[in-house]
Short mmCIF file of C-alpha atoms in Angstrom, two decimals:
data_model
loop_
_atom_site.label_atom_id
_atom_site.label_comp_id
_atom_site.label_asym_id
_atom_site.label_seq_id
_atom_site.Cartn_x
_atom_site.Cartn_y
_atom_site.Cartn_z
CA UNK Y 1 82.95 46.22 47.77
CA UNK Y 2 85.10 43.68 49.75
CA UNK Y 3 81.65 42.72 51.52
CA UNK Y 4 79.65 42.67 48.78
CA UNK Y 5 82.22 40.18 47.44
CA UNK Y 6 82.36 38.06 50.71
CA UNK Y 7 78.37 37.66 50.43
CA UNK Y 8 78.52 36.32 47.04
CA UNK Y 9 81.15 33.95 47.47
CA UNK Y 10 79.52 32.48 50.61
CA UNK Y 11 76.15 32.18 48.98
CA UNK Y 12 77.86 30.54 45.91
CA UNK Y 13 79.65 27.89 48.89
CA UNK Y 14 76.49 27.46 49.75
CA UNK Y 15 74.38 26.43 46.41
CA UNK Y 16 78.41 24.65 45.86
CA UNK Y 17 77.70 22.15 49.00
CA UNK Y 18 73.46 22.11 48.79
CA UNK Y 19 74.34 20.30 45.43
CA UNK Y 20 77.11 18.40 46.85
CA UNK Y 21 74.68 16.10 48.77
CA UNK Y 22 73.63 12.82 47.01
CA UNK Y 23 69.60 13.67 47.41
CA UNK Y 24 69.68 17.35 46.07
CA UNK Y 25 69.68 16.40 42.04
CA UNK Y 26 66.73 13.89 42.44
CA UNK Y 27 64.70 16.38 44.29
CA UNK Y 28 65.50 18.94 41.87
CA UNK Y 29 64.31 16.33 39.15
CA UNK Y 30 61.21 15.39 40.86
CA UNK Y 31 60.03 19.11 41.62
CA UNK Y 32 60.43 19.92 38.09
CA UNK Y 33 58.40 16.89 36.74
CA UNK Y 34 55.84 17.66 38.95
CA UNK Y 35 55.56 21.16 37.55
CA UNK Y 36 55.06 20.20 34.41
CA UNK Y 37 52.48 17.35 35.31
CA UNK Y 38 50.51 19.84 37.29
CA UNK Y 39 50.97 22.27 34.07
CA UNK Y 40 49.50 19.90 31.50
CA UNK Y 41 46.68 18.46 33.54
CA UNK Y 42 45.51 21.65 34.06
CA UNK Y 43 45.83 23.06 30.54
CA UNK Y 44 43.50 19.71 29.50
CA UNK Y 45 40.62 20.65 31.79
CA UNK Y 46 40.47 24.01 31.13
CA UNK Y 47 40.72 23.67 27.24
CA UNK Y 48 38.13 20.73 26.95
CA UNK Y 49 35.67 21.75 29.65
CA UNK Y 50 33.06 23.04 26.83
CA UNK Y 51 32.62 22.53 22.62
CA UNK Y 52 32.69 25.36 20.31
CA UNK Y 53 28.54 24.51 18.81
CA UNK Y 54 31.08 24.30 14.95
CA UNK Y 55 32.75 21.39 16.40
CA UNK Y 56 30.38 19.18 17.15
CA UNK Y 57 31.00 16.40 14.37
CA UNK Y 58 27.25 15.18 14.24
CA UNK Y 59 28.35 13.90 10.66
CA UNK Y 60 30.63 11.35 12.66
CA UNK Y 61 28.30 10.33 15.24
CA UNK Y 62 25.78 6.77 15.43
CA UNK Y 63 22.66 9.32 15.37
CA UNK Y 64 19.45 8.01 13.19
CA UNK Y 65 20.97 4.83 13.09
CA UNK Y 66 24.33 5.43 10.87
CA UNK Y 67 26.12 2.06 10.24
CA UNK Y 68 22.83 0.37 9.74
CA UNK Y 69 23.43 -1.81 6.71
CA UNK Y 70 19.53 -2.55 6.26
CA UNK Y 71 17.85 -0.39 3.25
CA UNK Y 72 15.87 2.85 4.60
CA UNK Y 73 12.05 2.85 4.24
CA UNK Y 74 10.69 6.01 3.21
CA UNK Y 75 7.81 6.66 6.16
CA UNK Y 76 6.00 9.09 4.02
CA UNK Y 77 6.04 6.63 0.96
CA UNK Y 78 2.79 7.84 -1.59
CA UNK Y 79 -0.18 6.08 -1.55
CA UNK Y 80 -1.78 5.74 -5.29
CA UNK Y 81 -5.55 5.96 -5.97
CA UNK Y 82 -6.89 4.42 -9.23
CA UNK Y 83 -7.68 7.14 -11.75
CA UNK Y 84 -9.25 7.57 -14.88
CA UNK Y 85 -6.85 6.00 -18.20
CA UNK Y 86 -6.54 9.14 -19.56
CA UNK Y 87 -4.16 12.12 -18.50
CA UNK Y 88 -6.88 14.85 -18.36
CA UNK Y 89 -10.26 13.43 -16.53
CA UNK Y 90 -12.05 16.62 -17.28
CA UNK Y 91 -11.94 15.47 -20.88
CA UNK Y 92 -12.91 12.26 -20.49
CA UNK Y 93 -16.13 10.87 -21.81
CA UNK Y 94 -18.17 7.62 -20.20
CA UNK Y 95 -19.16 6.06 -23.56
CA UNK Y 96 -20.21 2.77 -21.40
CA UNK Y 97 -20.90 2.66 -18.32
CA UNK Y 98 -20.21 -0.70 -15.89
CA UNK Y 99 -23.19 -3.28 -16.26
CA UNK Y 100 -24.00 -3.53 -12.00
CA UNK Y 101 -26.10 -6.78 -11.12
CA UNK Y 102 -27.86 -4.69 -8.54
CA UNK Y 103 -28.21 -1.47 -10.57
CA UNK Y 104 -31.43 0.03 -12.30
CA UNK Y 105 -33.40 -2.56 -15.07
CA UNK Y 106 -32.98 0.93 -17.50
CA UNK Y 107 -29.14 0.96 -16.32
CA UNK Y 108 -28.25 -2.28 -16.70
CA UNK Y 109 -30.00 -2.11 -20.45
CA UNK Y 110 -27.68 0.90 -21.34
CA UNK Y 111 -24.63 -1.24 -19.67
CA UNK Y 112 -25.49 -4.03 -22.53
CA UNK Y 113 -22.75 -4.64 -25.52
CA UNK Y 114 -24.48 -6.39 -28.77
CA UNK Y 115 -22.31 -8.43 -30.93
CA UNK Y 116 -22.76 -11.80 -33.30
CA UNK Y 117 -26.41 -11.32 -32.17
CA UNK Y 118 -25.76 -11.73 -28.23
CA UNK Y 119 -26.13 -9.40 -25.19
CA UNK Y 120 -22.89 -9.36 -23.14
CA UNK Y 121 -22.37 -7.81 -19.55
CA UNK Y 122 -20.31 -4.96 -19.94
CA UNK Y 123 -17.18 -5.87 -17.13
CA UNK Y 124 -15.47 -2.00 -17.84
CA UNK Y 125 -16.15 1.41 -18.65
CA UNK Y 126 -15.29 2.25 -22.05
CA UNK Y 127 -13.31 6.28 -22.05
CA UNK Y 128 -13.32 8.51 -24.92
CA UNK Y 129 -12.32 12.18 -24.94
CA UNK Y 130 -14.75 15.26 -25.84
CA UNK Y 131 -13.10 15.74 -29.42
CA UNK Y 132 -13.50 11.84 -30.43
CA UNK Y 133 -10.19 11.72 -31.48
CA UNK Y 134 -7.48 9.47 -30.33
CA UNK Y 135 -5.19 9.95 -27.28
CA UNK Y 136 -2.68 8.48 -24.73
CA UNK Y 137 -4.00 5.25 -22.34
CA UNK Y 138 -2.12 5.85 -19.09
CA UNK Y 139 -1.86 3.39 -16.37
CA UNK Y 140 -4.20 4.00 -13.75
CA UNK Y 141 -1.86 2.75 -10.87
CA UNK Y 142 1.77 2.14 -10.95
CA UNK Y 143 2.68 -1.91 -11.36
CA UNK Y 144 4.22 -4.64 -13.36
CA UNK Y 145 3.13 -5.23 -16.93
CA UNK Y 146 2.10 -8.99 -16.84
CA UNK Y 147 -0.33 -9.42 -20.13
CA UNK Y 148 0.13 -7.55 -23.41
CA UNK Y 149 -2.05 -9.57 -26.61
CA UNK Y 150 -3.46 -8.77 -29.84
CA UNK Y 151 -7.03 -9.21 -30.28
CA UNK Y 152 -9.07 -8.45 -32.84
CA UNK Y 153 -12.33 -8.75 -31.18
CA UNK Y 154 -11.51 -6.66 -27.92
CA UNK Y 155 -8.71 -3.96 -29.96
CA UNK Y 156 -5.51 -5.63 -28.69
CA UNK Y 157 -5.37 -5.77 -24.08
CA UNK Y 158 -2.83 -4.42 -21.79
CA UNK Y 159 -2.82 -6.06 -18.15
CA UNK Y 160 -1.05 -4.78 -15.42
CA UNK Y 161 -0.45 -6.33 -11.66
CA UNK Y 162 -0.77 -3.58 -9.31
CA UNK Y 163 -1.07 -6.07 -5.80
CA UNK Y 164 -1.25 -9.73 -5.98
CA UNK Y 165 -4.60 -10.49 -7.68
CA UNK Y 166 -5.31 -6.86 -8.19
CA UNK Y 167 -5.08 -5.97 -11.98
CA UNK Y 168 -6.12 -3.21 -14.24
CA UNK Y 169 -7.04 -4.03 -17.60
CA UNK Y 170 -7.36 -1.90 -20.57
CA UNK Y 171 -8.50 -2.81 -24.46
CA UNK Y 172 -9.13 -1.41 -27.51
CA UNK Y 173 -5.71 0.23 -27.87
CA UNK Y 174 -3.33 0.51 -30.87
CA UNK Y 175 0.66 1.97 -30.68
CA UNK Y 176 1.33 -0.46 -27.92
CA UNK Y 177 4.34 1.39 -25.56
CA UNK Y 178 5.14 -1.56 -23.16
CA UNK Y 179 6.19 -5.19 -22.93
CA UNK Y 180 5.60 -7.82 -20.62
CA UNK Y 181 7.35 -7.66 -17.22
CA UNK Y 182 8.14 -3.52 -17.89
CA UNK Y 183 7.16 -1.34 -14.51
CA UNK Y 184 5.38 1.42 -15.25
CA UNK Y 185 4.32 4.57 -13.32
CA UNK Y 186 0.95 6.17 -12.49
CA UNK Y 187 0.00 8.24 -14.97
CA UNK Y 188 2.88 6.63 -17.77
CA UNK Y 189 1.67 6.40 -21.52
CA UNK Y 190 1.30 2.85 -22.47
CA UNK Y 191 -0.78 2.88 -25.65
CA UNK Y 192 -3.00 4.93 -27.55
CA UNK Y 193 -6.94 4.41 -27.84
CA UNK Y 194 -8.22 2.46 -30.76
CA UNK Y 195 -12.03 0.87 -31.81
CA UNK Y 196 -13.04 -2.63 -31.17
CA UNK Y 197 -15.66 -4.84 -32.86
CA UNK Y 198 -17.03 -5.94 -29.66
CA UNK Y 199 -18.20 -1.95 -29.12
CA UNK Y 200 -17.65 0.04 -32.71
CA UNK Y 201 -20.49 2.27 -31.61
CA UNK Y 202 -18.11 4.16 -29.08
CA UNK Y 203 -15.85 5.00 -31.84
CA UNK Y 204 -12.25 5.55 -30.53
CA UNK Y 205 -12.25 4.67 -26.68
CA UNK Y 206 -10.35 2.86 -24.10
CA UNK Y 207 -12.27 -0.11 -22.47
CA UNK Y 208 -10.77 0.12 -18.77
CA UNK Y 209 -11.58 -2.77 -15.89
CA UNK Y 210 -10.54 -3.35 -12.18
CA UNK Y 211 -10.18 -6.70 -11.40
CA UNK Y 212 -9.99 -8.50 -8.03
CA UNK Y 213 -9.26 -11.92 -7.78
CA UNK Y 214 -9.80 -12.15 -11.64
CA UNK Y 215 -13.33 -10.64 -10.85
CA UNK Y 216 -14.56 -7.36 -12.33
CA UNK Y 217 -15.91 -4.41 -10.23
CA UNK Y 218 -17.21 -0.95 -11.31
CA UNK Y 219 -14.13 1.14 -11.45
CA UNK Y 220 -16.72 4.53 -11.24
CA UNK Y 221 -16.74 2.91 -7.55
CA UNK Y 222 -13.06 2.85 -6.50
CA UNK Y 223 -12.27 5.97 -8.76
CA UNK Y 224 -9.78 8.16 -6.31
CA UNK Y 225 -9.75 5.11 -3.72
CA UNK Y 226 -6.64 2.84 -2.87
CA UNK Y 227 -6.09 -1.16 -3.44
CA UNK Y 228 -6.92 -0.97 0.28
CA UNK Y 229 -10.12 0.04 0.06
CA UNK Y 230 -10.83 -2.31 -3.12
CA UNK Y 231 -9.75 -4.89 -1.11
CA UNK Y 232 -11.84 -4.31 1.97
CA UNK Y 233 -15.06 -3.99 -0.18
CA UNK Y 234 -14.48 -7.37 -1.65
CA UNK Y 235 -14.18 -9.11 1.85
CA UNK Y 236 -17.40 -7.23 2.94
CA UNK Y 237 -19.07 -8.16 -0.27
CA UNK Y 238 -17.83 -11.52 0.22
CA UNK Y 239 -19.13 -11.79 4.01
CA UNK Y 240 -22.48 -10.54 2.99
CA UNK Y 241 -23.01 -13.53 0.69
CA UNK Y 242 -21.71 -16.02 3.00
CA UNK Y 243 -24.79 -14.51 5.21
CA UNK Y 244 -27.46 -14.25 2.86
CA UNK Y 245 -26.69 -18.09 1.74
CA UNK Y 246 -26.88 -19.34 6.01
CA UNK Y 247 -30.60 -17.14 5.89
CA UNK Y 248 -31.35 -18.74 2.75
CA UNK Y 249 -30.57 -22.04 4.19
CA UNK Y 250 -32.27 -21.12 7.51
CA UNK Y 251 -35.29 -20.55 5.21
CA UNK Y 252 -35.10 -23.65 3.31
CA UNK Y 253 -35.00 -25.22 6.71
CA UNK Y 254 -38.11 -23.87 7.91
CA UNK Y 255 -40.15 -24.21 5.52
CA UNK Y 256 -39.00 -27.95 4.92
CA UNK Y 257 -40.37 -28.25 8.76
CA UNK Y 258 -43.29 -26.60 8.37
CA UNK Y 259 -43.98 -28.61 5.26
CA UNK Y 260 -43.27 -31.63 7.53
CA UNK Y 261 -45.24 -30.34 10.36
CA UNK Y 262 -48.70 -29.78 7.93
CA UNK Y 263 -48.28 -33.67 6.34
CA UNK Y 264 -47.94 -35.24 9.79
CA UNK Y 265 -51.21 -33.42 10.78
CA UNK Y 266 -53.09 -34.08 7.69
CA UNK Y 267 -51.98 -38.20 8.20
CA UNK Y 268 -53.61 -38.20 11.66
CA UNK Y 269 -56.63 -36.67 10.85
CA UNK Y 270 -56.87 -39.02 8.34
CA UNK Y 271 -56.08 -41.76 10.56
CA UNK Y 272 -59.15 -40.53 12.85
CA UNK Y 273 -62.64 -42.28 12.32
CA UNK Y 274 -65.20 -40.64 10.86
CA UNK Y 275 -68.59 -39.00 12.84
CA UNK Y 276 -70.56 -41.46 10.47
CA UNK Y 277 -68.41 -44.50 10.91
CA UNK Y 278 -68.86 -44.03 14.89
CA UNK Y 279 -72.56 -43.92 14.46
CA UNK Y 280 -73.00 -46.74 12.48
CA UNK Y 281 -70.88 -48.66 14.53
CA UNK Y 282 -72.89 -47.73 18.13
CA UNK Y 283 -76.59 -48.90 15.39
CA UNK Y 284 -74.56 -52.07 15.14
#
């Protein structure tokens, strides 16, 4: 026991003088710290070396452009056809058809409104349904209301602005459901039909017209077609009559030459003396 004693109370000397020295507490210190350094640094890399797939905050993140203050623009944004005034076509009835200056002599007779003794070009198609009753105009395209008037002649007329200089037009309507500047949406109710005096033979009808530039095309022709396409066709049609005027004045040209070309010859074969006048000169 006595030994056992003696060993402890040497070792305890011991620790007693190892702390004694001036160096021993800072070492102590500086192991420790770096113990715990070494602990945390390598709790951090282990912990963060891969994300749980539920953590990633994709809400939080700059993806598609978050923080963007300029509007979104809807890439798959509907393109609108023109379509018939009414809401079911398969009712609809062509009391009128659209008077074409290159259609059929028989065509263009049927496409002829009478009124006050006159023949007028018929710039529309004028719609009425199977039962001849009365029903709701719709707007053929969506756009701004820009013209709403009451006429007696044409049944009251409904404009709307679809693209600048692209209108629809539609008359002989009664109940009028709009006002000037409203927007309205394809297929939207803005009237109801009505008569006209400028066509009381179609009874109760909408008169319906596309207009370009203030100029009337068949709407039969752009029926299930975009402003696009309306647009295009009016620049071809345009481009064709720029070149049939240059051949026409290519023509004029030629035959003003050739016109030219036959009096110059007919002066100097007047010009040229006679067979007689030589002969009685050489008697002479």
């Amino acid at each position: 026991m006595r030994e056992e004693e003696k060993k402890r109370t040497s070792q305890k000397s011991a620790f007693r003088r190892f702390l004694s020295k001036r160096w021993a507490l800072p070492a102590i210190y500086l192991a420790c710290a770096a113990v715990l350094l070494t602990g945390i640094l390598w709790y951090q890399t282990t912990g963060n070396d891969s994300a749980n797939p539920g953590d990633v905050g994709y809400e939080d993140s700059e993806i598609a452009g978050k923080g963007n203050q300029e509007p979104a623009v809807e890439v798959n944004s509907k393109v609108e056809n023109f379509s018939m005034p009414v809401l079911d076509e398969n009712q609809a009835v062509i009391k009128k058809q659209f008077y074409d200056m290159n259609g059929k002599k028989e065509e263009q007779e049927a496409a002829l409104l009478f009124y006050n003794n006159q023949y007028q070009p018929n710039k529309g198609i004028d719609v009425a349904v199977k039962n001849g009753e009365t029903f709701d105009v719709v707007a053929s395209l969506s756009g701004t209301v820009t013209k709403v008037q009451e006429d007696t002649l044409l049944g009251n007329v409904i404009e709307i602005e679809h693209e600048k200089g692209v209108i629809t037009r539609y008359s002989s309507v009664k109940d009028i459901a709009v006002e000037v500047g409203d927007q309205v949406a394809q297929g939207q109710a803005i009237a109801k039909a009505g008569q006209s005096l400028i066509n009381e033979a179609a009874g109760i009808h909408v008169h319906f017209e596309i207009r370009k530039d203030n100029v009337a095309v068949n709407p039969i022709e752009f029926m299930d077609k975009t402003v696009a396409a309306l647009k295009e066709s009016q620049v071809n049609s345009e481009a064709q009559e720029a070149d049939n005027g240059t051949k026409e004045e290519q023509s004029d040209d030629d035959t003003s030459k050739n016109e030219d070309q036959s009096e110059d010859q007919n002066a100097s074969e007047d010009d040229q003396p006679s067979e007689d006048h030589k002969q009685e000169k050489q008697n002479n």
